[in-house]
Short mmCIF file of C-alpha atoms and ligand atoms in Angstrom, two decimals:
data_model
loop_
_atom_site.label_atom_id
_atom_site.label_comp_id
_atom_site.label_asym_id
_atom_site.label_seq_id
_atom_site.Cartn_x
_atom_site.Cartn_y
_atom_site.Cartn_z
CA MET A 1 7.63 20.39 7.71
CA SER A 2 10.51 18.83 5.67
CA GLU A 3 11.48 20.19 2.41
CA TYR A 4 10.68 16.89 0.78
CA ILE A 5 7.16 16.79 2.13
CA GLU A 6 6.66 20.45 1.21
CA LYS A 7 7.71 19.69 -2.32
CA ILE A 8 5.26 16.81 -2.66
CA ILE A 9 2.43 18.89 -1.34
CA SER A 10 3.16 21.82 -3.75
CA GLU A 11 3.33 19.33 -6.62
CA VAL A 12 -0.01 17.92 -5.60
CA LYS A 13 -1.48 21.29 -5.63
CA ALA A 14 0.13 22.18 -9.07
CA LYS A 15 -0.84 18.96 -10.73
CA ASN A 16 -4.41 18.79 -9.30
CA PRO A 17 -5.81 22.25 -9.40
CA SER A 18 -9.26 22.99 -8.18
CA GLU A 19 -9.34 19.90 -5.83
CA PRO A 20 -8.95 21.62 -2.52
CA GLU A 21 -10.41 18.79 -0.45
CA PHE A 22 -7.85 16.46 -1.92
CA HIS A 23 -5.01 18.86 -1.14
CA GLN A 24 -6.36 19.06 2.36
CA ALA A 25 -6.50 15.25 2.95
CA VAL A 26 -2.99 14.83 1.42
CA GLU A 27 -1.57 17.65 3.56
CA GLU A 28 -2.96 16.28 6.78
CA VAL A 29 -1.56 12.74 6.24
CA LEU A 30 1.80 13.82 4.83
CA GLU A 31 2.43 16.01 7.84
CA SER A 32 2.15 13.11 10.17
CA LEU A 33 4.46 10.87 7.97
CA GLU A 34 7.44 13.15 8.19
CA ILE A 35 8.92 11.25 11.20
CA VAL A 36 8.31 7.91 9.47
CA LEU A 37 10.23 8.90 6.39
CA GLU A 38 13.15 10.13 8.53
CA ARG A 39 13.27 6.72 10.25
CA HIS A 40 12.70 4.74 7.01
CA PRO A 41 14.59 6.20 3.97
CA GLU A 42 13.60 3.14 1.92
CA TYR A 43 10.14 4.47 1.52
CA ARG A 44 11.59 7.66 0.12
CA SER A 45 13.88 5.98 -2.33
CA ALA A 46 11.03 3.79 -3.59
CA LYS A 47 8.93 6.86 -4.03
CA ILE A 48 6.11 5.42 -2.02
CA LEU A 49 4.52 8.76 -1.26
CA GLU A 50 4.71 9.87 -4.81
CA ARG A 51 2.90 6.73 -5.92
CA MET A 52 0.30 6.85 -3.15
CA ILE A 53 -0.96 10.23 -4.17
CA GLU A 54 -1.56 9.20 -7.77
CA PRO A 55 -4.67 7.07 -8.24
CA GLU A 56 -4.00 3.72 -9.90
CA ARG A 57 -7.00 4.43 -12.20
CA VAL A 58 -9.69 7.20 -12.53
CA ILE A 59 -12.74 6.28 -14.40
CA THR A 60 -15.32 9.03 -15.43
CA PHE A 61 -18.45 8.42 -17.49
CA ARG A 62 -21.60 9.85 -18.76
CA VAL A 63 -24.83 8.78 -16.97
CA PRO A 64 -27.81 9.53 -19.22
CA TRP A 65 -31.29 8.82 -17.83
CA VAL A 66 -34.89 9.77 -18.58
CA ASP A 67 -36.91 11.57 -15.82
CA ASP A 68 -40.67 11.09 -15.06
CA GLN A 69 -41.49 13.89 -17.49
CA GLY A 70 -39.88 11.97 -20.38
CA GLU A 71 -36.87 14.53 -20.40
CA VAL A 72 -33.37 13.27 -20.93
CA GLN A 73 -30.97 14.17 -17.98
CA VAL A 74 -27.23 13.78 -18.01
CA ASN A 75 -25.10 13.36 -14.96
CA ARG A 76 -21.34 12.50 -14.58
CA GLY A 77 -20.28 9.21 -12.90
CA TYR A 78 -16.95 8.49 -11.34
CA ARG A 79 -14.88 5.65 -9.81
CA ILE A 80 -11.49 6.38 -8.31
CA GLU A 81 -9.36 3.14 -7.86
CA MET A 82 -6.76 4.60 -5.55
CA ASN A 83 -4.63 1.77 -4.22
CA SER A 84 -4.85 -2.08 -4.48
CA ALA A 85 -1.61 -3.07 -2.64
CA ILE A 86 -3.34 -4.94 0.12
CA GLY A 87 -6.68 -6.00 -1.50
CA PRO A 88 -9.38 -5.24 -4.04
CA TYR A 89 -10.43 -1.60 -4.15
CA LYS A 90 -13.09 -1.02 -1.64
CA GLY A 91 -15.16 2.03 -0.75
CA GLY A 92 -18.50 3.72 -1.08
CA LEU A 93 -20.48 5.50 -3.78
CA ARG A 94 -21.72 9.09 -3.05
CA PHE A 95 -24.70 10.61 -4.86
CA HIS A 96 -24.89 14.37 -4.04
CA PRO A 97 -24.80 17.49 -6.20
CA SER A 98 -21.61 18.64 -4.50
CA VAL A 99 -19.74 15.64 -5.81
CA THR A 100 -16.61 16.45 -7.90
CA LEU A 101 -13.52 14.64 -8.89
CA GLY A 102 -11.48 16.31 -6.17
CA ILE A 103 -14.05 15.28 -3.36
CA LEU A 104 -13.97 11.67 -4.51
CA LYS A 105 -10.21 11.71 -4.74
CA PHE A 106 -10.00 12.84 -1.10
CA LEU A 107 -12.44 10.23 0.04
CA ALA A 108 -10.51 7.54 -1.91
CA PHE A 109 -7.27 8.58 -0.45
CA GLU A 110 -8.68 8.46 3.09
CA GLN A 111 -10.17 5.05 2.38
CA VAL A 112 -6.73 3.59 1.63
CA PHE A 113 -5.49 4.26 5.26
CA LYS A 114 -8.89 3.60 6.82
CA ASN A 115 -9.14 0.10 5.12
CA SER A 116 -5.58 -0.62 6.07
CA LEU A 117 -6.43 0.14 9.80
CA THR A 118 -9.33 -2.35 9.73
CA THR A 119 -6.79 -5.28 9.43
CA LEU A 120 -9.01 -6.77 6.66
CA PRO A 121 -7.54 -7.23 3.04
CA MET A 122 -9.04 -4.28 1.32
CA GLY A 123 -7.39 -1.62 -1.00
CA GLY A 124 -9.05 1.82 -1.31
CA GLY A 125 -11.59 3.35 -3.66
CA LYS A 126 -14.47 5.66 -3.96
CA GLY A 127 -17.03 6.69 -6.53
CA GLY A 128 -20.31 8.50 -7.19
CA SER A 129 -22.06 11.03 -9.15
CA ASP A 130 -23.27 14.68 -8.95
CA PHE A 131 -26.91 13.25 -9.20
CA ASP A 132 -29.18 14.95 -6.75
CA PRO A 133 -31.60 12.43 -5.06
CA LYS A 134 -33.57 15.27 -3.53
CA GLY A 135 -37.10 15.09 -4.79
CA LYS A 136 -36.56 12.25 -7.13
CA SER A 137 -39.18 9.51 -7.46
CA ASP A 138 -38.41 5.91 -6.89
CA ASN A 139 -38.53 5.16 -10.70
CA GLU A 140 -36.14 7.93 -11.31
CA VAL A 141 -33.65 6.66 -8.83
CA MET A 142 -33.95 3.25 -10.26
CA ARG A 143 -33.31 4.42 -13.84
CA PHE A 144 -30.37 6.51 -12.75
CA CYS A 145 -28.81 3.55 -10.83
CA GLN A 146 -29.27 1.21 -13.86
CA SER A 147 -27.65 3.70 -16.16
CA PHE A 148 -24.80 4.29 -13.71
CA MET A 149 -24.12 0.54 -13.41
CA SER A 150 -24.46 -0.03 -17.28
CA GLU A 151 -20.91 1.69 -17.39
CA LEU A 152 -19.48 0.80 -13.90
CA PHE A 153 -20.03 -2.92 -14.32
CA ARG A 154 -16.99 -3.26 -16.61
CA HIS A 155 -14.61 -2.01 -14.03
CA ILE A 156 -15.74 -3.80 -10.89
CA GLY A 157 -16.04 -7.23 -9.54
CA PRO A 158 -15.75 -9.25 -6.26
CA ASN A 159 -12.02 -9.63 -6.66
CA THR A 160 -11.44 -6.29 -8.35
CA ASP A 161 -13.33 -3.43 -6.90
CA VAL A 162 -16.22 -3.63 -4.40
CA PRO A 163 -18.43 -0.45 -4.04
CA ALA A 164 -20.90 0.24 -1.16
CA GLY A 165 -23.05 3.10 0.07
CA ASP A 166 -22.13 6.65 1.29
CA ILE A 167 -24.08 9.94 1.23
CA GLY A 168 -27.19 9.47 -0.81
CA VAL A 169 -26.62 5.77 -1.48
CA GLY A 170 -28.43 3.42 0.93
CA ALA A 171 -30.12 -0.03 0.68
CA ARG A 172 -32.46 1.12 -2.06
CA GLU A 173 -29.81 2.31 -4.34
CA ILE A 174 -27.54 -0.77 -3.65
CA GLY A 175 -30.44 -2.96 -4.61
CA TYR A 176 -30.99 -1.21 -8.06
CA LEU A 177 -27.20 -1.18 -8.59
CA PHE A 178 -26.99 -4.92 -7.78
CA GLY A 179 -29.93 -5.93 -10.01
CA GLN A 180 -28.39 -4.22 -13.05
CA TYR A 181 -24.93 -5.67 -12.37
CA LYS A 182 -26.31 -9.25 -12.17
CA ARG A 183 -28.30 -8.71 -15.28
CA LEU A 184 -25.40 -7.48 -17.28
CA ARG A 185 -22.79 -10.21 -16.06
CA ASN A 186 -25.29 -13.01 -15.52
CA GLU A 187 -23.53 -13.67 -12.11
CA PHE A 188 -24.64 -13.54 -8.54
CA THR A 189 -21.54 -12.42 -6.65
CA GLY A 190 -20.60 -10.12 -3.63
CA VAL A 191 -19.78 -7.24 -5.98
CA LEU A 192 -21.28 -4.66 -3.72
CA THR A 193 -21.79 -4.48 0.06
CA GLY A 194 -24.59 -3.05 1.96
CA LYS A 195 -26.91 -5.64 0.28
CA GLY A 196 -30.36 -6.64 1.47
CA LEU A 197 -30.35 -9.44 4.00
CA ASN A 198 -32.31 -11.85 1.70
CA TRP A 199 -29.68 -11.51 -1.03
CA GLY A 200 -26.29 -11.64 0.50
CA GLY A 201 -26.25 -8.56 3.00
CA SER A 202 -24.92 -8.78 6.41
CA LEU A 203 -26.61 -8.14 9.68
CA ILE A 204 -25.34 -4.98 11.43
CA ARG A 205 -24.01 -3.36 8.16
CA PRO A 206 -26.70 -0.50 8.24
CA GLU A 207 -25.75 0.26 11.84
CA ALA A 208 -22.14 -0.44 11.65
CA THR A 209 -20.58 2.98 10.97
CA GLY A 210 -22.40 4.67 13.78
CA PHE A 211 -22.07 1.80 16.15
CA GLY A 212 -18.34 1.48 15.34
CA ALA A 213 -17.75 5.26 15.91
CA VAL A 214 -19.38 4.98 19.36
CA TYR A 215 -17.40 1.91 20.24
CA PHE A 216 -14.30 3.91 19.23
CA ALA A 217 -15.36 6.87 21.35
CA GLN A 218 -15.96 4.53 24.24
CA GLU A 219 -12.40 3.38 24.03
CA MET A 220 -11.18 6.90 24.01
CA LEU A 221 -13.24 7.86 27.06
CA LYS A 222 -11.81 4.68 28.82
CA THR A 223 -8.32 6.19 28.48
CA ARG A 224 -9.60 8.96 30.76
CA GLY A 225 -11.23 6.55 33.14
CA THR A 226 -14.90 7.20 32.17
CA ASP A 227 -17.57 6.13 29.75
CA PHE A 228 -20.81 7.32 28.02
CA GLU A 229 -23.09 6.79 31.06
CA GLY A 230 -24.61 10.24 31.83
CA LYS A 231 -22.63 12.11 29.10
CA THR A 232 -24.34 14.74 26.91
CA VAL A 233 -23.47 14.33 23.21
CA ALA A 234 -23.75 16.61 20.18
CA VAL A 235 -24.35 14.67 16.99
CA SER A 236 -24.45 16.39 13.48
CA GLY A 237 -26.25 15.00 10.34
CA PHE A 238 -29.31 12.93 10.41
CA GLY A 239 -28.45 10.20 7.91
CA ASN A 240 -27.31 6.63 8.13
CA VAL A 241 -24.21 7.23 10.38
CA ALA A 242 -25.84 9.67 12.66
CA TRP A 243 -28.72 7.26 13.20
CA GLY A 244 -26.43 4.33 14.12
CA ALA A 245 -24.52 6.66 16.55
CA VAL A 246 -27.61 7.88 18.21
CA MET A 247 -28.98 4.35 18.84
CA LYS A 248 -25.64 3.15 20.32
CA ILE A 249 -25.08 6.28 22.54
CA ASN A 250 -28.61 5.70 24.05
CA GLU A 251 -27.79 2.05 24.65
CA LEU A 252 -24.60 3.11 26.56
CA GLY A 253 -26.49 5.63 28.78
CA GLY A 254 -25.58 8.76 26.92
CA LYS A 255 -27.95 11.59 25.92
CA VAL A 256 -27.86 13.00 22.36
CA VAL A 257 -29.18 16.59 22.22
CA THR A 258 -28.57 17.66 18.65
CA LEU A 259 -28.95 16.63 15.01
CA SER A 260 -28.33 18.79 11.99
CA GLY A 261 -29.10 19.13 8.27
CA PRO A 262 -28.10 21.58 5.57
CA ASP A 263 -30.87 23.91 6.95
CA GLY A 264 -29.58 24.14 10.49
CA PHE A 265 -29.67 22.06 13.73
CA ILE A 266 -32.20 20.99 16.35
CA TYR A 267 -31.58 21.13 20.17
CA ASP A 268 -33.57 18.53 22.04
CA LYS A 269 -32.65 18.96 25.75
CA ASP A 270 -34.50 15.88 26.81
CA GLY A 271 -32.44 13.61 24.51
CA ILE A 272 -33.12 11.91 21.12
CA SER A 273 -34.32 8.49 22.09
CA GLY A 274 -37.15 5.93 21.32
CA GLU A 275 -39.69 6.95 18.76
CA LYS A 276 -37.51 10.11 17.98
CA ILE A 277 -34.83 7.89 16.60
CA ASP A 278 -37.28 6.14 14.38
CA TYR A 279 -38.44 9.61 13.15
CA MET A 280 -34.85 10.08 11.88
CA LEU A 281 -35.41 7.34 9.33
CA LYS A 282 -38.71 9.07 8.21
CA LEU A 283 -36.87 12.35 7.81
CA ARG A 284 -34.10 10.73 5.65
CA ALA A 285 -36.59 8.81 3.45
CA SER A 286 -38.61 12.02 2.86
CA ALA A 287 -35.58 13.05 0.68
CA GLN A 288 -36.37 16.76 1.58
CA ASP A 289 -32.85 17.60 2.89
CA ILE A 290 -34.13 19.27 6.11
CA VAL A 291 -33.96 18.59 9.87
CA GLU A 292 -36.53 21.29 10.80
CA PRO A 293 -39.56 19.00 10.67
CA TYR A 294 -38.00 17.24 13.83
CA ALA A 295 -38.35 20.46 15.69
CA LYS A 296 -42.02 20.83 14.71
CA GLU A 297 -42.84 17.23 15.39
CA PHE A 298 -41.35 17.13 18.97
CA LYS A 299 -41.67 20.87 19.76
CA VAL A 300 -37.98 21.52 20.40
CA GLU A 301 -35.53 24.41 19.38
CA PHE A 302 -34.55 24.80 15.84
CA HIS A 303 -31.55 27.01 14.99
CA PRO A 304 -31.73 27.85 11.14
CA GLY A 305 -28.40 28.08 9.34
CA LYS A 306 -26.39 27.09 12.52
CA ARG A 307 -24.23 24.14 13.33
CA PRO A 308 -24.46 22.29 16.76
CA TRP A 309 -20.92 22.96 18.00
CA GLY A 310 -21.80 25.91 20.31
CA VAL A 311 -23.92 23.78 22.43
CA LYS A 312 -22.30 22.63 25.86
CA VAL A 313 -21.65 18.94 25.63
CA ASP A 314 -19.21 16.31 26.97
CA VAL A 315 -18.79 14.50 23.55
CA ALA A 316 -19.12 15.73 20.01
CA MET A 317 -19.59 13.37 16.98
CA PRO A 318 -19.63 15.01 13.52
CA CYS A 319 -21.67 12.62 11.32
CA ALA A 320 -22.76 14.71 8.30
CA THR A 321 -20.08 15.69 5.81
CA GLN A 322 -16.76 17.12 5.08
CA ASN A 323 -15.50 20.52 6.59
CA GLU A 324 -18.65 20.95 8.78
CA LEU A 325 -16.49 21.95 11.89
CA ASP A 326 -14.09 24.82 11.56
CA GLY A 327 -11.55 26.58 13.72
CA ASN A 328 -14.25 28.70 15.58
CA ASP A 329 -16.43 25.65 16.23
CA ALA A 330 -13.43 23.78 17.54
CA LYS A 331 -12.63 26.76 19.82
CA GLU A 332 -16.22 26.77 21.07
CA LEU A 333 -16.16 22.95 21.83
CA VAL A 334 -12.85 23.32 23.75
CA LYS A 335 -14.07 26.44 25.66
CA ASN A 336 -17.29 24.58 26.77
CA GLY A 337 -15.31 21.70 28.22
CA CYS A 338 -16.05 19.15 25.61
CA MET A 339 -13.66 16.13 26.43
CA CYS A 340 -13.95 14.08 23.22
CA VAL A 341 -14.42 14.61 19.55
CA CYS A 342 -15.02 11.48 17.60
CA GLU A 343 -15.63 11.67 13.76
CA GLY A 344 -18.32 9.63 12.13
CA ALA A 345 -18.04 11.54 8.94
CA ASN A 346 -15.13 11.71 6.55
CA MET A 347 -12.83 14.72 7.16
CA PRO A 348 -15.61 16.83 8.95
CA THR A 349 -13.01 19.01 10.62
CA THR A 350 -11.06 21.77 8.64
CA ILE A 351 -7.34 22.05 9.03
CA GLU A 352 -7.77 25.07 11.32
CA GLY A 353 -10.19 22.91 13.57
CA TYR A 354 -7.71 20.23 13.67
CA LYS A 355 -4.96 22.72 14.75
CA VAL A 356 -7.18 23.85 17.65
CA PHE A 357 -7.81 20.30 18.91
CA ASP A 358 -4.12 19.29 18.33
CA SER A 359 -2.93 22.07 20.67
CA SER A 360 -5.61 21.35 23.44
CA LYS A 361 -5.99 18.34 25.79
CA ILE A 362 -9.23 17.18 24.07
CA LEU A 363 -9.38 13.62 22.79
CA TYR A 364 -9.70 13.89 18.99
CA ALA A 365 -10.01 11.01 16.58
CA PRO A 366 -10.23 11.41 12.85
CA GLY A 367 -12.79 9.58 10.76
CA LYS A 368 -10.38 7.40 8.97
CA ALA A 369 -9.96 5.53 12.25
CA ALA A 370 -13.32 6.22 14.13
CA ASN A 371 -15.68 5.53 11.23
CA ALA A 372 -13.80 2.51 9.90
CA GLY A 373 -16.63 0.24 11.38
CA GLY A 374 -18.70 0.68 8.16
CA VAL A 375 -16.18 -0.59 5.75
CA ALA A 376 -14.93 -3.13 8.31
CA THR A 377 -18.40 -4.60 8.31
CA SER A 378 -18.49 -4.47 4.53
CA GLY A 379 -15.33 -6.58 4.71
CA LEU A 380 -17.14 -8.98 6.86
CA GLU A 381 -20.09 -9.10 4.46
CA MET A 382 -17.59 -10.08 1.66
CA THR A 383 -16.15 -12.74 3.90
CA GLN A 384 -19.73 -14.20 4.37
CA ASN A 385 -20.38 -13.92 0.58
CA SER A 386 -17.18 -15.94 -0.14
CA MET A 387 -18.12 -18.54 2.46
CA ARG A 388 -21.75 -18.50 1.35
CA LEU A 389 -22.74 -18.63 5.02
CA PRO A 390 -24.31 -15.76 6.95
CA TRP A 391 -23.26 -14.91 10.48
CA LEU A 392 -25.62 -14.26 13.32
CA ARG A 393 -26.22 -10.62 14.56
CA ASP A 394 -24.19 -11.13 17.67
CA GLU A 395 -21.33 -12.63 15.79
CA VAL A 396 -20.90 -9.68 13.47
CA ASP A 397 -21.42 -7.21 16.23
CA ALA A 398 -18.63 -8.93 18.35
CA LYS A 399 -16.20 -8.83 15.41
CA LEU A 400 -17.06 -5.12 14.82
CA GLN A 401 -16.42 -4.32 18.56
CA GLN A 402 -13.13 -6.19 18.42
CA ILE A 403 -11.92 -4.34 15.28
CA MET A 404 -12.80 -1.03 16.67
CA LYS A 405 -10.94 -1.77 19.78
CA ASN A 406 -7.93 -3.07 17.70
CA ILE A 407 -7.91 0.10 15.58
CA HIS A 408 -8.15 2.25 18.76
CA ASP A 409 -5.23 0.50 20.49
CA THR A 410 -3.08 0.51 17.26
CA CYS A 411 -3.64 4.28 16.97
CA VAL A 412 -2.71 4.87 20.66
CA GLN A 413 0.32 2.58 20.45
CA THR A 414 1.59 3.97 17.25
CA ALA A 415 1.32 7.52 18.46
CA GLU A 416 3.33 6.62 21.45
CA ARG A 417 5.99 4.75 19.43
CA PHE A 418 6.42 7.91 17.23
CA GLY A 419 6.56 10.34 20.18
CA LYS A 420 3.07 11.86 19.98
CA PRO A 421 1.01 10.23 22.93
CA GLU A 422 -2.75 10.65 22.72
CA LYS A 423 -2.52 12.06 19.12
CA TYR A 424 -4.95 9.77 17.28
CA VAL A 425 -4.41 11.60 14.01
CA VAL A 426 -0.69 10.73 13.95
CA GLY A 427 -1.24 7.21 15.16
CA ALA A 428 -3.91 6.50 12.49
CA ASN A 429 -2.01 8.01 9.56
CA ILE A 430 1.25 6.31 10.40
CA ALA A 431 -0.33 2.81 11.21
CA GLY A 432 -2.55 2.99 8.04
CA PHE A 433 0.52 3.98 5.93
CA LEU A 434 3.00 1.40 7.17
CA LYS A 435 0.93 -1.67 6.05
CA VAL A 436 0.31 -0.27 2.57
CA ALA A 437 3.84 1.01 2.12
CA ASP A 438 5.32 -2.34 2.99
CA ALA A 439 3.04 -4.14 0.69
CA MET A 440 4.01 -1.71 -2.04
CA LEU A 441 7.69 -2.34 -1.30
CA ASP A 442 7.17 -6.07 -1.43
CA GLN A 443 5.37 -5.88 -4.85
CA GLY A 444 8.05 -3.80 -6.69
CA VAL A 445 7.45 -0.70 -8.72
CA VAL A 446 3.81 -1.11 -10.14
P1 NDP B 1 -26.55 9.97 4.46
O1 NDP B 1 -26.85 10.35 3.06
O2 NDP B 1 -27.26 8.84 5.13
O3 NDP B 1 -26.62 11.20 5.33
C1 NDP B 1 -25.79 12.32 5.13
C2 NDP B 1 -26.10 13.48 6.13
O4 NDP B 1 -25.28 14.63 5.80
C3 NDP B 1 -27.54 13.92 5.90
O5 NDP B 1 -27.97 14.50 6.98
C4 NDP B 1 -27.21 14.99 4.73
O6 NDP B 1 -28.25 15.82 4.47
C5 NDP B 1 -26.01 15.65 5.27
N1 NDP B 1 -25.28 16.35 4.18
C6 NDP B 1 -24.73 15.79 3.06
N2 NDP B 1 -24.06 16.65 2.29
C7 NDP B 1 -24.18 17.78 3.02
C8 NDP B 1 -23.68 19.15 2.73
N3 NDP B 1 -23.00 19.41 1.58
N4 NDP B 1 -23.95 20.09 3.61
C9 NDP B 1 -24.64 19.77 4.71
N5 NDP B 1 -25.15 18.59 5.07
C10 NDP B 1 -25.07 17.59 4.21
O7 NDP B 1 -24.98 9.65 4.54
P2 NDP B 1 -24.20 8.84 5.59
O8 NDP B 1 -24.68 8.92 6.87
O9 NDP B 1 -23.91 7.57 4.93
O10 NDP B 1 -22.84 9.81 5.51
C11 NDP B 1 -22.41 10.68 6.45
C12 NDP B 1 -20.90 10.87 6.52
O11 NDP B 1 -20.45 9.65 6.97
C13 NDP B 1 -20.27 11.10 5.22
O12 NDP B 1 -19.01 12.00 5.48
C14 NDP B 1 -19.79 9.79 4.78
O13 NDP B 1 -18.70 9.88 3.96
C15 NDP B 1 -19.41 9.25 6.09
N6 NDP B 1 -19.30 7.74 6.07
C16 NDP B 1 -20.28 6.91 5.74
C17 NDP B 1 -20.23 5.59 5.87
C18 NDP B 1 -21.34 4.69 5.51
O14 NDP B 1 -21.23 3.48 5.77
N7 NDP B 1 -22.54 5.10 5.18
C19 NDP B 1 -18.99 4.94 6.39
C20 NDP B 1 -18.04 5.94 6.78
C21 NDP B 1 -18.14 7.15 6.71
P3 NDP B 1 -28.69 15.94 2.86
O15 NDP B 1 -28.25 14.64 2.15
O16 NDP B 1 -30.09 16.10 3.17
O17 NDP B 1 -27.95 17.11 2.36
O1 2IT B 2 -16.51 6.02 3.95
C1 2IT B 2 -16.67 4.80 4.00
O2 2IT B 2 -15.94 4.17 4.69
C2 2IT B 2 -17.89 4.33 3.44
N1 2IT B 2 -18.64 4.93 2.88
C3 2IT B 2 -18.21 2.80 3.50
C4 2IT B 2 -17.39 2.08 2.42
C5 2IT B 2 -17.73 0.60 2.35
O3 2IT B 2 -17.10 0.01 1.39
O4 2IT B 2 -18.44 -0.02 3.14
#
């Protein structure tokens, strides 16, 4: 690593202590950019990297609400407005007890590169709260969302910052957030994406992240002259992204044999299809945080406290959360002959895991490229809102497929151009960076 990059990384660590996930995301991206900075000294002299690692704006706020027992509860809310060089800030909201400033900064940083790759005009942002949706009643979730939006509304808008869902934030939460925004602003606009179909939402948005990740994996497999037909697949998580991925893998002739939760993983050798996919929705809606009930319902194996990466599969798709696949898991996958790892979640692989994949022949695509279908379809929702015209399901799906193919091809071509053939991480980081960096150069020191 060059002295210059090393210096920036150590400054990031010194300036932002106790934000390990942010350090990790920055380190992974900057390592790939070394070669770009050698070829383009103009980025260095304009201090593009130094500016990109500093959020344009960080908002933190108190979220007080009253629970069903009449007790006052207090959570912390955040919105990180990372970079607006190529469009309004865009990115999801995460409600999970593990949420910290560092986690949201890593997600916002990744989002900048991801959104750039989609080819749509969207800057990068992320937000959320340490609110724990587990075991909360519908009314409690509503009161929380209303309180959260009572502060957030002053910072967002359809041309400023457009939040969406992420872990713990789905259609129900987006509904409550939208209702409160509309009430406070007296405006019906496309300020959030992931909206209900009757009030400005887009067809395919719920499925888009999982579908998009599978379209991306399909393109990866194509480079080795194969496809999903007859392939065995390990999926982790059981939420929105996992659900979309499982449906599309089935459609393409693949067999998904695992799902996971914080409690462990299930192994279903016959494949997760049909009514079992519908059961995933029930599991998620129960807000219990566990995948074990699937094993009881369908009489399959449950492995408590374990992750699914030791199972022998052809393709692995981590779709749960960050750092859920480490160096040992990566070694297991490689040893068992897995040919493709395609990330539905954001940064699910640790740096050690990445190094194992990088030094093997496995096809490995990072989340910022492979899971961009979610935010890309959010971009399509924004377009439909601006036109005041909804598109048909097939139209949105065709656009999503085309976008995922473009992202894939851009990653492959960029990796080749910079001397790292088949390295999707390098291709994604460089291609995502170039568009944003050039826009920043054009716009002067801001
Ligand atoms: P959901 O809330 O629908 O599901 C998240 C899944 O991950 C659940 O199974 C959840 O279980 C599990 N999970 C969450 N936190 C942890 C944890 N700390 N340890 C173990 N398991 C955990 O979220 P999504 O499916 O929307 O998100 C999954 C991943 O995909 C995340 O990385 C997200 O950032 C990423 N992503 C999402 C997009 C979207 O459009 N929704 C777009 C692009 C990426 P539980 O909540 O019960 O703990
Ligand atoms: O991580 C992500 O890309 C998302 N959670 C989706 C963001 C969005 O604005 O649709």
